[in-house]
Amino acid sequence: MAEPSSGDGNGDKSANCDEVNGISAKVVSEEDARRAEELKEKANEFFKKKDYGQSITYYTEAIELNPYITAYWGNRSFAYIKTECYGYALNDASKALELDKTYIKAYYRRASANMALGKFKLALKDFEAVTKARPSDKDAQRNYHECNKIVKRQAFMKAISVDDHKKPVAVTIEEELANMVIEDDYQGPCIGEEGITLQFMKDLIETFKQQKKLHRKYAYQILVEVKKIFMSQASLVDITVPKGKKFTICGDVHGQFYDLLNIFELNGLPSEENPYLFNGDFVDRGSFSVECILTLWGFKLLYPSHFYMSRGNHESETMNQMYGFDGEVKAKYTNQMAELFTEVFNWLPLSHLINEKILAMHGGLFSEDNVTLDDIRKTDRNRQPPDSGIMCDLLWSDPQPQPGRSASKRGVGCQFGPDVTKKFLENNNLEYIVRSHEVKNEGYEVAHDGKCITVFSAPNYCDTMGNKGAFIVIRGDDLTPQFTSYEAVPHPNVKPMAYANSLLSMF
């Protein structure tokens, strides 16, 4: 299902009628129908060039001229999936099925979008519909069975999680650490009695650059110890940047380890004099996520009061199962370590307040008015992200240029306008917010009259987007953001998504 439909719409429910299955009444002239087909073909060409934004523009124009062609909705749904606008993709796939319940591609599109959001039960229903329509389709059968395995596993994990007497993995591992053997042929960095040192971190970075592994004992030790630090922190962490001192904010790095190292080349290694905040989505998609997260957590242990990390929407179990981190951890270490990562992710803070004037979070603002900083502080975060509420919005929401709020293009969280940002800042005596979560051509974007800043630090995202990465530097006596953009650097020949769930091959 890797290409948009390129036919002329024959066989789709379509054409010059007053109303089709609830889609607004409109008589389509022959000229409009012909022009719509031309726009669809133009959109298909942009899609093939991976210019999904332009393809969406032309599919939309085609739909406006003739909303009764199933393929237009199905194709735009696929383009929305490519741009991670899963909410819009769901809507378009459903519109296509309103027009034609036999349009198989729309079931695939809807299943893909639901899987991307971790809604595997809904995806399974659509895969089941495809297998019934095409019982001899081997791909359909494979997708159905793979999705069914995930649903059954989730049900099993939910059943055993109600056991209040089950020890956390971190406790079990800590009890076993002393007995873990370091093999004689291991030549990587070691954690001594003094704990994490700067020399250890430099050696760790060099080890990872050479595509070698940190011994599992030390990897486990980092996870166990960093979990304790995060458990001691609130959901909203206060940061003070002294006058004259710099502070750096980075956005998503998504497993792009060599680009992470480039940030440190450009801006210096973390230290007490060079503090950092990494604003979520450290893992998934990029195939060096283990290296990224262990490096970041190592610096957290080395500089606990000068290195900060916010939770992103990809620091969650369902995202990790789909987008590669779960598979990568199991390939490089163990299933048990994958469980431990989930435990630690659950304790990551949700946001940071810098000098009482800048609020930083991964996603954005809220579906409801009058949310306060105290409400964020009181939010219970030791859980998988919910589908609504403060925690959900902090991880998933996005800004929009128009006033007010609208349904999320992603299908989770909301989209909030400049008036929402202004009111939130006024109510909480803040100057601006910093968030991440979205690819930007220059690696950053300033919106909402300068009050909503996006920073994204993974250049050439997934080796396909061609965007720059960026980071922000502020100073304690001048909170004006200074931006540095940079290009991607070479990395070893391991493709993004190398460890992702096989179901994502349909995207």
Coordinates of C-alpha atoms in Angstrom, one line a residue:
M1 CA 0.0 0.0 0.0
A2 CA 2.9 2.3 -0.7
E3 CA 1.5 4.5 -3.4
P4 CA -1.5 6.9 -3.6
S5 CA -4.3 5.9 -6.0
S6 CA -3.6 7.2 -9.5
G7 CA -6.7 6.1 -11.4
D8 CA -9.4 8.4 -12.6
G9 CA -11.9 7.6 -9.9
N10 CA -13.8 4.9 -11.9
G11 CA -15.3 2.5 -9.5
D12 CA -15.4 5.1 -6.7
K13 CA -18.8 6.5 -5.6
S14 CA -18.6 9.8 -7.2
A15 CA -19.7 12.5 -9.6
N16 CA -22.5 14.8 -10.2
C17 CA -25.0 14.2 -7.4
D18 CA -26.5 16.4 -4.8
E19 CA -25.3 14.5 -1.8
V20 CA -23.3 11.4 -1.0
N21 CA -23.5 9.7 2.4
G22 CA -23.7 13.0 4.3
I23 CA -21.0 14.9 2.5
S24 CA -22.3 18.3 1.8
A25 CA -24.5 18.7 -1.3
K26 CA -22.8 20.0 -4.4
V27 CA -23.4 19.5 -8.1
V28 CA -20.0 18.9 -9.7
S29 CA -19.7 20.3 -13.2
E30 CA -17.7 18.4 -15.8
E31 CA -15.2 21.1 -15.8
D32 CA -14.7 20.9 -12.0
A33 CA -14.5 17.1 -12.2
R34 CA -11.8 17.4 -15.0
R35 CA -9.8 20.1 -13.0
A36 CA -10.0 18.0 -9.8
E37 CA -8.5 15.0 -11.7
E38 CA -5.6 17.3 -12.9
L39 CA -5.0 18.5 -9.3
K40 CA -5.0 14.9 -8.0
E41 CA -2.4 13.9 -10.6
K42 CA -0.3 16.9 -9.6
A43 CA -0.7 15.9 -5.9
N44 CA 0.4 12.4 -6.8
E45 CA 3.6 13.7 -8.4
F46 CA 4.5 15.7 -5.3
F47 CA 3.8 12.7 -3.2
K48 CA 6.2 10.6 -5.2
K49 CA 8.8 13.3 -4.6
K50 CA 8.1 13.0 -0.9
D51 CA 6.9 16.6 -0.8
Y52 CA 3.9 15.7 1.3
G53 CA 2.9 19.2 2.2
Q54 CA 2.4 20.2 -1.4
S55 CA 0.6 17.0 -2.2
I56 CA -1.8 17.7 0.7
T57 CA -2.4 21.2 -0.8
Y58 CA -3.4 19.8 -4.2
Y59 CA -5.4 16.9 -2.8
T60 CA -7.3 19.5 -0.8
E61 CA -8.0 21.6 -3.9
A62 CA -9.2 18.5 -5.7
I63 CA -11.6 17.6 -2.8
E64 CA -13.0 21.2 -2.8
L65 CA -13.9 20.8 -6.4
N66 CA -15.2 17.3 -6.2
P67 CA -15.7 15.8 -2.8
Y68 CA -17.2 12.6 -4.0
I69 CA -14.1 10.8 -5.3
T70 CA -13.0 8.2 -2.8
A71 CA -9.4 8.2 -3.9
Y72 CA -8.9 11.9 -3.2
W73 CA -9.8 11.3 0.5
G74 CA -7.7 8.1 0.7
N75 CA -4.7 9.7 -0.9
R76 CA -4.8 12.8 1.3
S77 CA -5.1 10.4 4.3
F78 CA -1.9 8.7 3.3
A79 CA -0.1 12.1 2.9
Y80 CA -1.3 13.1 6.3
I81 CA 0.2 9.9 7.7
K82 CA 3.5 10.7 6.1
T83 CA 3.5 14.1 7.9
E84 CA 2.4 12.5 11.2
C85 CA -1.0 14.3 11.2
Y86 CA -2.7 11.1 12.3
G87 CA -5.9 12.8 13.4
Y88 CA -6.5 14.3 10.0
A89 CA -5.6 11.0 8.4
L90 CA -8.2 9.2 10.5
N91 CA -10.9 11.7 9.4
D92 CA -10.0 11.4 5.7
A93 CA -9.9 7.6 5.8
S94 CA -13.4 7.5 7.4
K95 CA -14.7 10.0 4.8
A96 CA -13.5 7.7 2.0
L97 CA -15.3 4.8 3.7
E98 CA -18.5 6.8 3.9
L99 CA -18.3 7.1 0.2
D100 CA -17.3 3.5 -0.5
K101 CA -17.3 0.8 2.2
T102 CA -15.4 -1.5 -0.2
Y103 CA -12.4 0.9 -0.6
I104 CA -9.7 -1.3 0.9
K105 CA -6.9 1.3 1.0
A106 CA -9.0 3.4 3.4
Y107 CA -9.1 0.6 5.9
Y108 CA -5.3 0.4 5.6
R109 CA -4.9 4.1 6.1
R110 CA -7.2 4.2 9.1
A111 CA -5.4 1.2 10.6
S112 CA -2.0 2.8 10.1
A113 CA -3.1 6.0 11.8
N114 CA -4.6 4.2 14.7
M115 CA -1.4 2.1 15.1
A116 CA 0.7 5.2 15.0
L117 CA -1.4 6.5 18.0
G118 CA -1.1 3.2 19.8
K119 CA -4.8 2.4 19.3
F120 CA -4.2 -1.2 18.3
K121 CA -7.7 -2.5 19.0
L122 CA -9.2 0.0 16.5
A123 CA -6.5 -0.9 14.0
L124 CA -7.3 -4.6 14.4
K125 CA -10.9 -4.0 13.4
D126 CA -9.8 -2.5 10.1
F127 CA -7.3 -5.2 9.5
E128 CA -10.1 -7.7 10.1
A129 CA -12.3 -6.0 7.6
V130 CA -9.5 -6.2 5.0
T131 CA -8.9 -9.9 5.6
K132 CA -12.6 -10.6 5.2
A133 CA -12.7 -8.7 1.9
R134 CA -9.4 -10.3 0.7
P135 CA -9.0 -13.7 2.4
S136 CA -6.1 -14.7 0.1
D137 CA -4.2 -11.4 0.6
K138 CA -1.0 -12.6 2.5
D139 CA 0.0 -9.0 3.5
A140 CA -3.4 -8.4 5.0
Q141 CA -3.3 -11.7 6.9
R142 CA 0.2 -10.9 8.2
N143 CA -0.8 -7.4 9.3
Y144 CA -3.9 -8.8 11.1
H145 CA -2.0 -11.4 13.0
E146 CA 0.8 -9.0 13.9
C147 CA -1.6 -6.5 15.2
N148 CA -3.6 -9.2 17.1
K149 CA -0.4 -10.3 18.8
I150 CA 0.1 -6.7 20.1
V151 CA -3.5 -6.5 21.4
K152 CA -3.1 -9.8 23.2
R153 CA 0.2 -8.8 24.7
Q154 CA -1.3 -5.5 25.9
A155 CA -4.2 -7.4 27.5
F156 CA -1.7 -9.8 29.2
M157 CA 0.5 -7.0 30.5
K158 CA -2.5 -5.1 31.8
A159 CA -3.7 -8.3 33.6
I160 CA -0.4 -8.9 35.4
S161 CA 0.1 -5.2 36.2
V162 CA -2.7 -5.3 38.7
D163 CA -0.5 -7.4 40.9
D164 CA 0.4 -4.9 43.7
H165 CA 3.0 -7.2 45.1
K166 CA 5.1 -7.3 41.9
K167 CA 8.4 -5.7 42.4
P168 CA 9.5 -2.9 40.1
V169 CA 12.2 -4.1 37.7
A170 CA 14.6 -1.5 39.1
V171 CA 14.4 -3.1 42.5
T172 CA 15.0 -6.6 41.1
I173 CA 18.0 -5.3 39.0
E174 CA 19.5 -3.4 41.9
E175 CA 19.5 -6.6 43.9
E176 CA 21.3 -8.4 41.1
L177 CA 23.9 -5.8 40.1
A178 CA 26.6 -7.0 42.5
N179 CA 26.5 -10.5 41.0
M180 CA 26.6 -9.4 37.3
V181 CA 29.9 -10.5 35.9
I182 CA 32.2 -8.3 33.8
E183 CA 33.7 -10.6 31.2
D184 CA 37.5 -10.6 30.8
D185 CA 37.4 -9.5 27.2
Y186 CA 35.3 -6.4 27.9
Q187 CA 37.3 -3.3 27.0
G188 CA 34.7 -0.5 27.3
P189 CA 34.3 2.1 30.0
C190 CA 33.7 1.1 33.6
I191 CA 31.8 2.8 36.4
G192 CA 34.0 2.7 39.6
E193 CA 33.2 3.4 43.2
E194 CA 33.2 7.1 42.5
G195 CA 30.2 6.7 40.1
I196 CA 29.9 8.6 36.8
T197 CA 32.8 10.8 36.0
L198 CA 33.6 13.2 33.2
Q199 CA 36.2 10.8 31.9
F200 CA 33.7 7.9 31.9
M201 CA 31.3 10.1 29.8
K202 CA 34.1 10.9 27.3
D203 CA 35.0 7.2 27.1
L204 CA 31.3 6.3 26.7
I205 CA 30.9 8.7 23.8
E206 CA 33.9 7.3 22.1
T207 CA 32.7 3.8 22.7
F208 CA 29.4 4.6 21.1
K209 CA 31.0 6.4 18.2
Q210 CA 32.8 3.2 17.4
Q211 CA 29.4 1.4 17.5
K212 CA 30.5 -0.6 20.5
K213 CA 28.3 -1.4 23.5
L214 CA 28.5 -0.4 27.1
H215 CA 28.5 -3.5 29.3
R216 CA 24.9 -4.4 30.4
K217 CA 25.9 -4.1 34.1
Y218 CA 26.8 -0.4 33.7
A219 CA 23.8 0.2 31.5
Y220 CA 21.6 -1.2 34.2
Q221 CA 23.4 0.8 36.8
I222 CA 22.7 4.0 34.9
L223 CA 19.0 3.2 34.6
V224 CA 18.6 2.3 38.3
E225 CA 20.4 5.4 39.5
V226 CA 18.8 7.9 37.2
K227 CA 15.3 6.6 38.1
K228 CA 16.0 7.6 41.7
I229 CA 16.8 11.2 40.6
F230 CA 13.7 11.5 38.5
M231 CA 11.5 10.1 41.2
S232 CA 12.8 12.8 43.5
Q233 CA 11.7 15.5 41.1
A234 CA 8.3 17.1 40.6
S235 CA 6.2 17.0 37.4
L236 CA 7.2 20.7 37.0
V237 CA 10.9 21.3 37.8
D238 CA 12.1 24.8 38.6
I239 CA 15.4 25.9 37.0
T240 CA 17.4 29.0 38.0
V241 CA 19.8 30.5 35.5
P242 CA 22.1 33.0 37.3
K243 CA 22.8 36.4 35.7
G244 CA 25.5 36.3 33.1
K245 CA 25.2 32.5 32.8
K246 CA 24.1 30.6 29.7
F247 CA 21.5 27.9 29.4
T248 CA 20.8 25.7 26.4
I249 CA 17.5 24.2 25.4
C250 CA 17.4 21.3 22.8
G251 CA 14.4 19.7 21.2
D252 CA 13.8 16.2 19.8
V253 CA 16.9 14.1 19.0
H254 CA 15.0 10.9 18.1
G255 CA 17.9 8.5 18.3
Q256 CA 20.2 10.5 16.0
F257 CA 23.3 10.0 18.2
Y258 CA 25.8 11.5 15.8
D259 CA 23.7 14.7 15.5
L260 CA 23.5 14.8 19.3
L261 CA 27.3 14.7 19.4
N262 CA 27.4 17.6 16.9
I263 CA 25.4 19.7 19.3
F264 CA 28.1 19.1 21.9
E265 CA 30.8 19.9 19.3
L266 CA 29.0 23.2 18.5
N267 CA 28.0 24.2 22.0
G268 CA 30.3 22.3 24.4
L269 CA 29.8 19.3 26.6
P270 CA 27.4 19.6 29.4
S271 CA 28.9 20.9 32.7
E272 CA 28.0 23.0 35.7
E273 CA 29.0 26.0 33.6
N274 CA 27.2 24.8 30.5
P275 CA 23.8 23.4 31.6
Y276 CA 21.3 21.9 29.2
L277 CA 17.6 21.0 29.0
F278 CA 16.6 18.3 26.5
N279 CA 12.9 18.7 25.8
G280 CA 11.7 15.2 25.1
D281 CA 11.6 12.5 22.3
F282 CA 15.2 11.3 22.9
V283 CA 14.4 7.9 21.3
D284 CA 12.5 6.1 18.5
R285 CA 12.8 6.4 14.7
G286 CA 16.6 7.0 14.8
S287 CA 18.4 3.7 15.2
F288 CA 21.0 4.9 17.7
S289 CA 18.4 5.6 20.4
V290 CA 20.1 3.4 23.1
E291 CA 23.3 5.4 22.6
C292 CA 21.4 8.7 22.8
I293 CA 19.5 7.9 26.0
L294 CA 22.4 6.3 27.9
T295 CA 24.6 9.4 27.0
L296 CA 21.9 11.8 28.2
W297 CA 21.2 9.9 31.4
G298 CA 24.9 9.6 32.0
F299 CA 25.1 13.4 32.0
K300 CA 22.1 13.6 34.2
L301 CA 23.9 11.5 36.8
L302 CA 27.1 13.5 36.4
Y303 CA 25.4 16.9 36.7
P304 CA 22.0 16.3 38.4
S305 CA 21.4 20.0 39.1
H306 CA 22.7 21.3 35.7
F307 CA 21.2 18.8 33.2
Y308 CA 17.5 18.5 32.7
M309 CA 15.2 16.2 30.7
S310 CA 11.5 16.5 29.9
R311 CA 9.3 13.6 28.9
G312 CA 8.1 13.5 25.3
N313 CA 5.2 11.7 23.7
H314 CA 7.8 9.0 22.5
E315 CA 8.9 8.2 26.0
S316 CA 6.0 5.8 26.2
E317 CA 5.5 2.1 25.8
T318 CA 3.2 2.1 22.8
M319 CA 5.3 4.5 20.8
N320 CA 8.5 2.5 21.7
Q321 CA 6.8 -0.7 20.5
M322 CA 6.0 0.8 17.1
Y323 CA 8.8 3.2 16.3
G324 CA 11.9 1.1 17.2
F325 CA 13.2 1.8 20.7
D326 CA 11.7 -1.3 22.2
G327 CA 13.2 -3.5 19.4
E328 CA 16.5 -1.7 19.6
V329 CA 16.9 -2.3 23.4
K330 CA 16.0 -6.0 23.0
A331 CA 18.5 -6.4 20.1
K332 CA 21.3 -4.6 21.9
Y333 CA 20.5 -5.7 25.5
T334 CA 17.5 -7.6 27.0
N335 CA 13.8 -7.7 27.3
Q336 CA 14.1 -6.9 31.0
M337 CA 16.0 -3.7 30.2
A338 CA 13.2 -2.6 27.9
E339 CA 10.8 -3.0 30.8
L340 CA 13.2 -1.0 33.0
F341 CA 13.4 1.8 30.4
T342 CA 9.6 2.1 30.5
E343 CA 9.7 2.4 34.3
V344 CA 12.2 5.2 34.1
F345 CA 10.4 7.0 31.4
N346 CA 7.3 7.1 33.6
W347 CA 9.2 9.3 36.1
L348 CA 10.5 11.9 33.6
P349 CA 9.3 15.4 34.5
L350 CA 6.6 16.8 32.3
S351 CA 7.9 20.4 32.1
H352 CA 10.4 22.9 33.4
L353 CA 10.1 26.5 34.6
I354 CA 13.1 28.7 33.9
N355 CA 13.7 31.8 36.1
E356 CA 9.9 31.8 36.8
K357 CA 9.4 33.3 33.3
I358 CA 9.8 30.5 30.6
L359 CA 7.8 27.3 30.6
A360 CA 9.2 24.5 28.6
M361 CA 7.3 21.3 27.7
H362 CA 7.5 18.8 24.8
G363 CA 4.1 19.3 23.3
G364 CA 2.1 22.4 24.2
L365 CA -0.7 24.1 26.0
F366 CA -4.1 22.8 27.2
S367 CA -7.5 21.9 26.0
E368 CA -9.1 23.9 28.8
D369 CA -8.5 27.4 30.1
N370 CA -7.3 28.3 33.6
V371 CA -4.6 25.6 33.9
T372 CA -2.0 26.9 36.4
L373 CA 1.6 26.0 37.1
D374 CA 0.4 24.4 40.4
D375 CA -1.9 22.2 38.4
I376 CA 1.1 21.0 36.5
R377 CA 3.1 20.4 39.6
K378 CA 0.3 18.3 41.1
T379 CA -0.1 16.1 37.9
D380 CA 0.5 12.4 38.6
R381 CA 2.9 11.4 35.8
N382 CA 4.0 7.9 36.9
R383 CA 2.0 6.2 34.2
Q384 CA 1.6 5.7 30.5
P385 CA 0.3 8.9 28.8
P386 CA -3.5 9.3 29.0
D387 CA -5.7 10.3 26.0
S388 CA -6.7 13.6 27.6
G389 CA -5.9 16.0 30.4
I390 CA -2.9 18.1 31.4
M391 CA -0.3 15.3 31.0
C392 CA -1.6 14.4 27.5
D393 CA -1.6 18.1 26.3
L394 CA 1.9 18.7 27.7
L395 CA 3.2 15.8 25.6
W396 CA 1.0 16.0 22.4
S397 CA -0.4 19.5 21.7
D398 CA 0.6 21.9 18.9
P399 CA 0.2 25.6 18.2
Q400 CA -2.0 26.9 15.3
P401 CA -1.9 30.3 13.7
Q402 CA -5.7 31.0 14.1
P403 CA -7.3 32.0 17.4
G404 CA -9.0 29.5 19.7
R405 CA -8.6 25.8 19.8
S406 CA -9.2 23.0 17.3
A407 CA -9.0 19.2 17.2
S408 CA -5.5 17.9 17.0
K409 CA -4.0 17.1 13.6
R410 CA -2.3 14.2 15.4
G411 CA -5.5 12.8 16.9
V412 CA -4.3 13.4 20.5
G413 CA -4.1 16.6 22.5
C414 CA -5.3 19.8 20.9
Q415 CA -4.2 22.7 18.7
F416 CA -4.1 26.1 20.4
G417 CA -4.0 29.6 19.0
P418 CA -2.2 32.8 19.9
D419 CA -5.0 34.0 22.2
V420 CA -4.8 30.8 24.2
T421 CA -1.0 31.3 24.6
K422 CA -1.4 34.9 25.6
K423 CA -4.1 34.1 28.2
F424 CA -2.0 31.3 29.7
L425 CA 1.1 33.5 30.0
E426 CA -0.9 36.3 31.6
N427 CA -2.6 34.1 34.1
N428 CA 0.7 32.5 35.1
N429 CA 3.0 35.6 34.9
L430 CA 5.2 34.1 32.2
E431 CA 7.0 35.6 29.2
Y432 CA 6.9 32.8 26.7
I433 CA 6.8 29.0 26.2
V434 CA 9.3 26.7 24.6
R435 CA 8.1 23.5 23.1
S436 CA 9.4 20.9 20.6
H437 CA 7.5 18.0 18.9
E438 CA 7.4 19.4 15.3
V439 CA 9.9 19.3 12.5
K440 CA 10.8 22.9 11.4
N441 CA 12.9 23.7 8.3
E442 CA 15.4 25.8 10.2
G443 CA 15.1 23.7 13.3
Y444 CA 13.0 26.3 15.1
E445 CA 10.0 28.6 14.7
V446 CA 8.8 31.6 16.6
A447 CA 5.0 31.9 16.6
H448 CA 2.2 33.6 18.5
D449 CA 3.8 37.1 18.5
G450 CA 7.0 35.7 19.8
K451 CA 5.4 33.9 22.7
C452 CA 5.5 30.3 21.5
I453 CA 8.8 29.0 20.4
T454 CA 9.4 25.5 18.8
V455 CA 12.9 23.9 18.8
F456 CA 13.6 20.7 17.0
S457 CA 17.1 19.2 17.2
A458 CA 17.1 16.2 14.8
P459 CA 18.4 17.5 11.4
N460 CA 17.3 15.7 8.3
Y461 CA 14.8 13.9 10.4
C462 CA 14.7 10.2 9.6
D463 CA 17.3 10.8 6.8
T464 CA 14.5 12.1 4.6
M465 CA 13.1 15.5 5.7
G466 CA 16.0 17.8 4.8
N467 CA 15.4 20.1 7.7
K468 CA 18.0 21.7 9.9
G469 CA 18.3 21.1 13.6
A470 CA 18.6 23.8 16.2
F471 CA 19.1 24.7 19.8
I472 CA 18.3 27.8 21.9
V473 CA 20.7 29.6 24.2
I474 CA 19.4 32.1 26.8
R475 CA 21.2 34.0 29.5
G476 CA 20.1 34.6 33.1
D477 CA 20.0 38.4 32.8
D478 CA 18.5 38.3 29.3
L479 CA 15.9 35.7 28.5
T480 CA 15.8 36.6 24.8
P481 CA 16.3 33.3 22.9
Q482 CA 19.4 33.0 20.6
F483 CA 19.1 30.3 17.9
T484 CA 21.8 28.1 16.4
S485 CA 20.8 26.0 13.3
Y486 CA 22.9 23.2 11.9
E487 CA 22.9 20.6 9.2
A488 CA 22.9 16.8 9.7
V489 CA 26.3 15.0 10.0
P490 CA 27.1 11.6 8.6
H491 CA 26.3 8.5 10.5
P492 CA 27.1 4.8 10.1
N493 CA 25.0 2.9 7.5
V494 CA 22.2 1.9 9.8
K495 CA 18.9 3.3 8.5
P496 CA 16.3 5.0 10.7
M497 CA 13.5 2.7 11.9
A498 CA 15.8 -0.3 11.6
Y499 CA 14.2 -1.8 14.7
A500 CA 10.7 -0.6 14.2
N501 CA 7.6 -2.9 14.2
S502 CA 7.1 -4.6 10.9
L503 CA 3.6 -3.1 10.7
L504 CA 5.1 0.3 10.0
S505 CA 6.2 -0.9 6.6
M506 CA 2.8 0.0 5.3
F507 CA 3.3 3.7 6.1

